[in-house]
Amino acid sequence: MLVLLVGAATACTASEPEAETPGLAARGTTLTTAKPARQNLDNRVSLSGKVTINPVFGVVAPVAGQIRYRDVEQPRSTPTKPTRVASIWAKGRSHRVDVPAGAVFAGRLLDDRSTVAVGMPVVSAKRVGYGLVAEIDGAQAYQISDSVATVQAQIKNGPGPFACKVLGTIAALPAGTIPDPPAPEPSTDPSAGPGAPPAPARPDPGRPVEPSEPTGMRLVCAAPSNVKLINGAVATLEVVTARAKDALVLPVEAVAGGQGSGKVDVVGPDGSRETRDVVLGLSDGKVVQIKSGLTGDETVAVPGPNLPPAKPGQPGGPADPMGGK
């Protein structure tokens, strides 16, 4: 009886099909792909700021050359036109340095007749009234330096979003200096003797302005006049640093690299991969602009290629003197 049972069990087992283990794709097989697309792209940086009364900002040299400051009389009311405060002399030509309307001169930042570079802060100015101020750290500075396209502001639990006009530069400023007005010229009347009356006093220069104190890196902007502001209110400033229209883009996961250069894996009709170098542009964190290296008709593997680790002495390697990771 035992023999029959064993035989029956063996017969059953032999007649059943073998159970198959779910197969895995061969190593290197591309399972996900993407095709380049075109869209408008903005590069944005979000900053935390607040509403401030009479914020200080810097005015920069429009060209490289030698600066020659002017004696500036302080206005009796808020200026409605730009105030000329200095000139930059370059190749025999004079280039104006103006404090914009709505602000007053707050200090010289360099010695008179100093040689300056284009974009260097040369005077400080003080906006009359409210402004929005956002402090900037070193990592953000190079993202937005010299490339602020637009700023949108939102007051926490208040008005917004609204366009905020950028004032001056984001660079840190040294303390400003305001020289004393020149002494009145002595009388040239030959008949004037020791007992002659003193020369007429100079006109009242207006309300005195304290020289500006040093600042860190900051972005200062002005809200439209119809926006109600409260000193000290917290705000968020969204800075658009660059724009690209009809840009060729890929998902960021499809691209390896950064800082302007990268690599992608182009998938052929037979599933083979070809790694290509590409030039990168703007990114919004979801997609990245491909400035060159692709035509737009390719199929690209996702994720992108694995880059080899940096060698010692290369940026990002173990002996990188700049501290790269």
PDB file of N, CA, C and O in Angstrom, residues 54-61 67 69 72 74 83 85-86 97-100 103-110 120-127 167-169 171-178 209-215 218:
ATOM      1  N   ASN A  54      13.214 103.390   5.473  1.00  0.00           N
ATOM      2  CA  ASN A  54      14.452 104.035   5.026  1.00  0.00           C
ATOM      3  C   ASN A  54      15.608 103.052   4.849  1.00  0.00           C
ATOM      4  O   ASN A  54      16.693 103.241   5.417  1.00  0.00           O
ATOM      5  N   PRO A  55      15.435 101.988   4.064  1.00  0.00           N
ATOM      6  CA  PRO A  55      16.540 101.035   3.894  1.00  0.00           C
ATOM      7  C   PRO A  55      17.674 101.631   3.065  1.00  0.00           C
ATOM      8  O   PRO A  55      17.470 102.465   2.178  1.00  0.00           O
ATOM      9  N   VAL A  56      18.905 101.181   3.352  1.00  0.00           N
ATOM     10  CA  VAL A  56      20.103 101.640   2.652  1.00  0.00           C
ATOM     11  C   VAL A  56      20.436 100.653   1.536  1.00  0.00           C
ATOM     12  O   VAL A  56      20.358  99.439   1.720  1.00  0.00           O
ATOM     13  N   PHE A  57      20.832 101.184   0.389  1.00  0.00           N
ATOM     14  CA  PHE A  57      21.260 100.335  -0.725  1.00  0.00           C
ATOM     15  C   PHE A  57      22.450 100.994  -1.411  1.00  0.00           C
ATOM     16  O   PHE A  57      22.747 102.173  -1.189  1.00  0.00           O
ATOM     17  N   GLY A  58      23.159 100.231  -2.225  1.00  0.00           N
ATOM     18  CA  GLY A  58      24.358 100.733  -2.883  1.00  0.00           C
ATOM     19  C   GLY A  58      24.120 101.054  -4.348  1.00  0.00           C
ATOM     20  O   GLY A  58      23.363 100.369  -5.032  1.00  0.00           O
ATOM     21  N   VAL A  59      24.789 102.108  -4.827  1.00  0.00           N
ATOM     22  CA  VAL A  59      24.763 102.484  -6.236  1.00  0.00           C
ATOM     23  C   VAL A  59      26.130 102.174  -6.817  1.00  0.00           C
ATOM     24  O   VAL A  59      27.158 102.509  -6.218  1.00  0.00           O
ATOM     25  N   VAL A  60      26.167 101.525  -7.977  1.00  0.00           N
ATOM     26  CA  VAL A  60      27.431 101.008  -8.518  1.00  0.00           C
ATOM     27  C   VAL A  60      27.962 101.877  -9.641  1.00  0.00           C
ATOM     28  O   VAL A  60      27.248 102.685 -10.243  1.00  0.00           O
ATOM     29  N   ALA A  61      29.249 101.671  -9.950  1.00  0.00           N
ATOM     30  CA  ALA A  61      29.894 102.361 -11.061  1.00  0.00           C
ATOM     31  C   ALA A  61      29.384 101.782 -12.378  1.00  0.00           C
ATOM     32  O   ALA A  61      29.407 100.561 -12.563  1.00  0.00           O
ATOM     33  N   ILE A  67      36.777 107.562 -10.178  1.00  0.00           N
ATOM     34  CA  ILE A  67      35.599 108.241  -9.647  1.00  0.00           C
ATOM     35  C   ILE A  67      35.965 109.621  -9.113  1.00  0.00           C
ATOM     36  O   ILE A  67      37.024 109.811  -8.503  1.00  0.00           O
ATOM     37  N   TYR A  69      33.937 112.468  -6.944  1.00  0.00           N
ATOM     38  CA  TYR A  69      32.698 112.772  -6.230  1.00  0.00           C
ATOM     39  C   TYR A  69      32.338 114.250  -6.359  1.00  0.00           C
ATOM     40  O   TYR A  69      33.200 115.113  -6.557  1.00  0.00           O
ATOM     41  N   VAL A  72      27.354 117.236  -2.463  1.00  0.00           N
ATOM     42  CA  VAL A  72      25.904 117.062  -2.602  1.00  0.00           C
ATOM     43  C   VAL A  72      25.203 117.797  -1.473  1.00  0.00           C
ATOM     44  O   VAL A  72      25.454 117.517  -0.291  1.00  0.00           O
ATOM     45  N   GLN A  74      22.025 118.341   0.763  1.00  0.00           N
ATOM     46  CA  GLN A  74      20.903 117.496   1.144  1.00  0.00           C
ATOM     47  C   GLN A  74      19.582 118.200   0.815  1.00  0.00           C
ATOM     48  O   GLN A  74      19.417 119.383   1.085  1.00  0.00           O
ATOM     49  N   THR A  83      19.488 112.315  -8.423  1.00  0.00           N
ATOM     50  CA  THR A  83      20.478 113.278  -7.925  1.00  0.00           C
ATOM     51  C   THR A  83      21.865 112.828  -8.360  1.00  0.00           C
ATOM     52  O   THR A  83      22.299 111.721  -8.025  1.00  0.00           O
ATOM     53  N   VAL A  85      25.611 112.440  -8.010  1.00  0.00           N
ATOM     54  CA  VAL A  85      26.483 112.464  -6.840  1.00  0.00           C
ATOM     55  C   VAL A  85      27.955 112.232  -7.190  1.00  0.00           C
ATOM     56  O   VAL A  85      28.836 112.483  -6.373  1.00  0.00           O
ATOM     57  N   ALA A  86      28.231 111.743  -8.392  1.00  0.00           N
ATOM     58  CA  ALA A  86      29.619 111.473  -8.784  1.00  0.00           C
ATOM     59  C   ALA A  86      29.681 111.276 -10.288  1.00  0.00           C
ATOM     60  O   ALA A  86      28.653 111.186 -10.969  1.00  0.00           O
ATOM     61  N   VAL A  97      26.928 109.159 -12.123  1.00  0.00           N
ATOM     62  CA  VAL A  97      26.484 108.256 -11.055  1.00  0.00           C
ATOM     63  C   VAL A  97      25.367 108.989 -10.331  1.00  0.00           C
ATOM     64  O   VAL A  97      25.599 110.045  -9.727  1.00  0.00           O
ATOM     65  N   ASP A  98      24.153 108.447 -10.392  1.00  0.00           N
ATOM     66  CA  ASP A  98      22.973 109.111  -9.836  1.00  0.00           C
ATOM     67  C   ASP A  98      22.345 108.281  -8.728  1.00  0.00           C
ATOM     68  O   ASP A  98      22.283 107.043  -8.828  1.00  0.00           O
ATOM     69  N   VAL A  99      21.892 108.972  -7.692  1.00  0.00           N
ATOM     70  CA  VAL A  99      20.991 108.360  -6.715  1.00  0.00           C
ATOM     71  C   VAL A  99      19.587 108.483  -7.290  1.00  0.00           C
ATOM     72  O   VAL A  99      19.184 109.575  -7.720  1.00  0.00           O
ATOM     73  N   PRO A 100      18.814 107.393  -7.358  1.00  0.00           N
ATOM     74  CA  PRO A 100      17.513 107.465  -8.024  1.00  0.00           C
ATOM     75  C   PRO A 100      16.517 108.341  -7.271  1.00  0.00           C
ATOM     76  O   PRO A 100      16.692 108.637  -6.084  1.00  0.00           O
ATOM     77  N   ALA A 103      15.087 108.666  -3.237  1.00  0.00           N
ATOM     78  CA  ALA A 103      16.154 108.300  -2.294  1.00  0.00           C
ATOM     79  C   ALA A 103      17.114 109.474  -2.155  1.00  0.00           C
ATOM     80  O   ALA A 103      17.179 110.358  -3.015  1.00  0.00           O
ATOM     81  N   VAL A 104      17.870 109.499  -1.045  1.00  0.00           N
ATOM     82  CA  VAL A 104      18.837 110.565  -0.796  1.00  0.00           C
ATOM     83  C   VAL A 104      20.233 109.973  -0.652  1.00  0.00           C
ATOM     84  O   VAL A 104      20.404 108.811  -0.278  1.00  0.00           O
ATOM     85  N   PHE A 105      21.232 110.769  -0.974  1.00  0.00           N
ATOM     86  CA  PHE A 105      22.632 110.388  -0.826  1.00  0.00           C
ATOM     87  C   PHE A 105      22.941 110.084   0.636  1.00  0.00           C
ATOM     88  O   PHE A 105      22.580 110.844   1.527  1.00  0.00           O
ATOM     89  N   ALA A 106      23.626 108.944   0.895  1.00  0.00           N
ATOM     90  CA  ALA A 106      23.903 108.542   2.274  1.00  0.00           C
ATOM     91  C   ALA A 106      25.375 108.311   2.552  1.00  0.00           C
ATOM     92  O   ALA A 106      25.730 107.993   3.684  1.00  0.00           O
ATOM     93  N   GLY A 107      26.252 108.446   1.561  1.00  0.00           N
ATOM     94  CA  GLY A 107      27.673 108.322   1.874  1.00  0.00           C
ATOM     95  C   GLY A 107      28.525 107.911   0.687  1.00  0.00           C
ATOM     96  O   GLY A 107      28.070 107.229  -0.231  1.00  0.00           O
ATOM     97  N   ARG A 108      29.788 108.368   0.733  1.00  0.00           N
ATOM     98  CA  ARG A 108      30.793 107.889  -0.212  1.00  0.00           C
ATOM     99  C   ARG A 108      31.355 106.575   0.311  1.00  0.00           C
ATOM    100  O   ARG A 108      31.631 106.441   1.505  1.00  0.00           O
ATOM    101  N   LEU A 109      31.580 105.628  -0.581  1.00  0.00           N
ATOM    102  CA  LEU A 109      32.113 104.332  -0.166  1.00  0.00           C
ATOM    103  C   LEU A 109      33.594 104.176  -0.493  1.00  0.00           C
ATOM    104  O   LEU A 109      34.217 103.203  -0.067  1.00  0.00           O
ATOM    105  N   LEU A 110      34.175 105.122  -1.242  1.00  0.00           N
ATOM    106  CA  LEU A 110      35.584 105.066  -1.629  1.00  0.00           C
ATOM    107  C   LEU A 110      36.189 106.458  -1.486  1.00  0.00           C
ATOM    108  O   LEU A 110      35.470 107.443  -1.300  1.00  0.00           O
ATOM    109  N   MET A 120      31.105  98.029  -9.239  1.00  0.00           N
ATOM    110  CA  MET A 120      31.550  98.189  -7.849  1.00  0.00           C
ATOM    111  C   MET A 120      30.675  99.231  -7.147  1.00  0.00           C
ATOM    112  O   MET A 120      30.433 100.308  -7.699  1.00  0.00           O
ATOM    113  N   PRO A 121      30.202  98.947  -5.917  1.00  0.00           N
ATOM    114  CA  PRO A 121      29.438  99.971  -5.183  1.00  0.00           C
ATOM    115  C   PRO A 121      30.321 101.185  -4.887  1.00  0.00           C
ATOM    116  O   PRO A 121      31.428 101.033  -4.371  1.00  0.00           O
ATOM    117  N   VAL A 122      29.838 102.385  -5.211  1.00  0.00           N
ATOM    118  CA  VAL A 122      30.646 103.589  -5.020  1.00  0.00           C
ATOM    119  C   VAL A 122      29.979 104.595  -4.087  1.00  0.00           C
ATOM    120  O   VAL A 122      30.657 105.416  -3.470  1.00  0.00           O
ATOM    121  N   VAL A 123      28.658 104.570  -3.968  1.00  0.00           N
ATOM    122  CA  VAL A 123      27.962 105.429  -3.015  1.00  0.00           C
ATOM    123  C   VAL A 123      26.826 104.638  -2.385  1.00  0.00           C
ATOM    124  O   VAL A 123      26.330 103.662  -2.965  1.00  0.00           O
ATOM    125  N   SER A 124      26.436 105.058  -1.205  1.00  0.00           N
ATOM    126  CA  SER A 124      25.247 104.479  -0.581  1.00  0.00           C
ATOM    127  C   SER A 124      24.118 105.491  -0.654  1.00  0.00           C
ATOM    128  O   SER A 124      24.342 106.700  -0.674  1.00  0.00           O
ATOM    129  N   ALA A 125      22.910 104.978  -0.722  1.00  0.00           N
ATOM    130  CA  ALA A 125      21.721 105.819  -0.797  1.00  0.00           C
ATOM    131  C   ALA A 125      20.689 105.280   0.177  1.00  0.00           C
ATOM    132  O   ALA A 125      20.712 104.104   0.555  1.00  0.00           O
ATOM    133  N   LYS A 126      19.797 106.155   0.599  1.00  0.00           N
ATOM    134  CA  LYS A 126      18.767 105.771   1.552  1.00  0.00           C
ATOM    135  C   LYS A 126      17.401 106.063   0.942  1.00  0.00           C
ATOM    136  O   LYS A 126      17.113 107.203   0.576  1.00  0.00           O
ATOM    137  N   ARG A 127      16.616 105.008   0.791  1.00  0.00           N
ATOM    138  CA  ARG A 127      15.271 105.204   0.277  1.00  0.00           C
ATOM    139  C   ARG A 127      14.435 105.922   1.323  1.00  0.00           C
ATOM    140  O   ARG A 127      14.485 105.593   2.515  1.00  0.00           O
ATOM    141  N   LEU A 167      16.316  98.003  -6.031  1.00  0.00           N
ATOM    142  CA  LEU A 167      17.104  99.217  -5.850  1.00  0.00           C
ATOM    143  C   LEU A 167      18.564  98.845  -5.652  1.00  0.00           C
ATOM    144  O   LEU A 167      18.908  98.088  -4.744  1.00  0.00           O
ATOM    145  N   GLY A 168      19.439  99.369  -6.502  1.00  0.00           N
ATOM    146  CA  GLY A 168      20.871  99.211  -6.297  1.00  0.00           C
ATOM    147  C   GLY A 168      21.362  97.793  -6.445  1.00  0.00           C
ATOM    148  O   GLY A 168      20.804  96.971  -7.159  1.00  0.00           O
ATOM    149  N   THR A 169      22.458  97.509  -5.732  1.00  0.00           N
ATOM    150  CA  THR A 169      23.170  96.246  -5.839  1.00  0.00           C
ATOM    151  C   THR A 169      22.936  95.377  -4.608  1.00  0.00           C
ATOM    152  O   THR A 169      22.543  95.882  -3.550  1.00  0.00           O
ATOM    153  N   ALA A 171      25.449  93.737  -3.266  1.00  0.00           N
ATOM    154  CA  ALA A 171      26.764  93.623  -2.616  1.00  0.00           C
ATOM    155  C   ALA A 171      26.750  94.228  -1.216  1.00  0.00           C
ATOM    156  O   ALA A 171      26.011  95.177  -0.936  1.00  0.00           O
ATOM    157  N   ALA A 172      27.585  93.683  -0.324  1.00  0.00           N
ATOM    158  CA  ALA A 172      27.763  94.258   1.007  1.00  0.00           C
ATOM    159  C   ALA A 172      28.422  95.631   0.870  1.00  0.00           C
ATOM    160  O   ALA A 172      29.247  95.861  -0.015  1.00  0.00           O
ATOM    161  N   LEU A 173      28.059  96.549   1.760  1.00  0.00           N
ATOM    162  CA  LEU A 173      28.557  97.926   1.684  1.00  0.00           C
ATOM    163  C   LEU A 173      29.389  98.271   2.908  1.00  0.00           C
ATOM    164  O   LEU A 173      29.018  97.919   4.034  1.00  0.00           O
ATOM    165  N   PRO A 174      30.516  98.971   2.719  1.00  0.00           N
ATOM    166  CA  PRO A 174      31.238  99.523   3.871  1.00  0.00           C
ATOM    167  C   PRO A 174      30.483 100.728   4.414  1.00  0.00           C
ATOM    168  O   PRO A 174      29.503 101.185   3.825  1.00  0.00           O
ATOM    169  N   ALA A 175      30.926 101.262   5.534  1.00  0.00           N
ATOM    170  CA  ALA A 175      30.292 102.458   6.085  1.00  0.00           C
ATOM    171  C   ALA A 175      30.499 103.631   5.128  1.00  0.00           C
ATOM    172  O   ALA A 175      31.568 103.787   4.536  1.00  0.00           O
ATOM    173  N   GLY A 176      29.465 104.439   4.970  1.00  0.00           N
ATOM    174  CA  GLY A 176      29.566 105.602   4.104  1.00  0.00           C
ATOM    175  C   GLY A 176      30.180 106.789   4.830  1.00  0.00           C
ATOM    176  O   GLY A 176      30.200 106.846   6.063  1.00  0.00           O
ATOM    177  N   THR A 177      30.705 107.742   4.072  1.00  0.00           N
ATOM    178  CA  THR A 177      31.240 108.980   4.640  1.00  0.00           C
ATOM    179  C   THR A 177      30.634 110.157   3.899  1.00  0.00           C
ATOM    180  O   THR A 177      30.440 110.103   2.678  1.00  0.00           O
ATOM    181  N   ILE A 178      30.309 111.192   4.649  1.00  0.00           N
ATOM    182  CA  ILE A 178      29.793 112.425   4.060  1.00  0.00           C
ATOM    183  C   ILE A 178      30.740 113.542   4.466  1.00  0.00           C
ATOM    184  O   ILE A 178      30.817 113.899   5.643  1.00  0.00           O
ATOM    185  N   VAL A 209      22.000 114.465   7.005  1.00  0.00           N
ATOM    186  CA  VAL A 209      21.799 113.030   6.879  1.00  0.00           C
ATOM    187  C   VAL A 209      22.980 112.322   7.507  1.00  0.00           C
ATOM    188  O   VAL A 209      24.138 112.651   7.221  1.00  0.00           O
ATOM    189  N   GLU A 210      22.718 111.374   8.379  1.00  0.00           N
ATOM    190  CA  GLU A 210      23.797 110.605   9.000  1.00  0.00           C
ATOM    191  C   GLU A 210      24.408 109.669   7.968  1.00  0.00           C
ATOM    192  O   GLU A 210      23.701 109.072   7.157  1.00  0.00           O
ATOM    193  N   PRO A 211      25.741 109.520   7.968  1.00  0.00           N
ATOM    194  CA  PRO A 211      26.362 108.570   7.036  1.00  0.00           C
ATOM    195  C   PRO A 211      25.835 107.161   7.261  1.00  0.00           C
ATOM    196  O   PRO A 211      25.482 106.776   8.386  1.00  0.00           O
ATOM    197  N   SER A 212      25.765 106.391   6.205  1.00  0.00           N
ATOM    198  CA  SER A 212      25.221 105.039   6.296  1.00  0.00           C
ATOM    199  C   SER A 212      26.174 104.113   7.041  1.00  0.00           C
ATOM    200  O   SER A 212      27.396 104.264   6.985  1.00  0.00           O
ATOM    201  N   GLU A 213      25.610 103.150   7.746  1.00  0.00           N
ATOM    202  CA  GLU A 213      26.394 102.126   8.427  1.00  0.00           C
ATOM    203  C   GLU A 213      26.675 100.980   7.464  1.00  0.00           C
ATOM    204  O   GLU A 213      25.999 100.830   6.442  1.00  0.00           O
ATOM    205  N   PRO A 214      27.679 100.150   7.763  1.00  0.00           N
ATOM    206  CA  PRO A 214      27.956  99.017   6.868  1.00  0.00           C
ATOM    207  C   PRO A 214      26.787  98.038   6.840  1.00  0.00           C
ATOM    208  O   PRO A 214      26.044  97.906   7.819  1.00  0.00           O
ATOM    209  N   THR A 215      26.629  97.364   5.717  1.00  0.00           N
ATOM    210  CA  THR A 215      25.562  96.370   5.569  1.00  0.00           C
ATOM    211  C   THR A 215      26.158  95.062   5.065  1.00  0.00           C
ATOM    212  O   THR A 215      27.254  95.039   4.487  1.00  0.00           O
ATOM    213  N   ARG A 218      22.484  92.130   0.662  1.00  0.00           N
ATOM    214  CA  ARG A 218      21.039  92.243   0.816  1.00  0.00           C
ATOM    215  C   ARG A 218      20.419  92.688  -0.492  1.00  0.00           C
ATOM    216  O   ARG A 218      21.048  93.327  -1.323  1.00  0.00           O
TER     217      ARG A 218
END
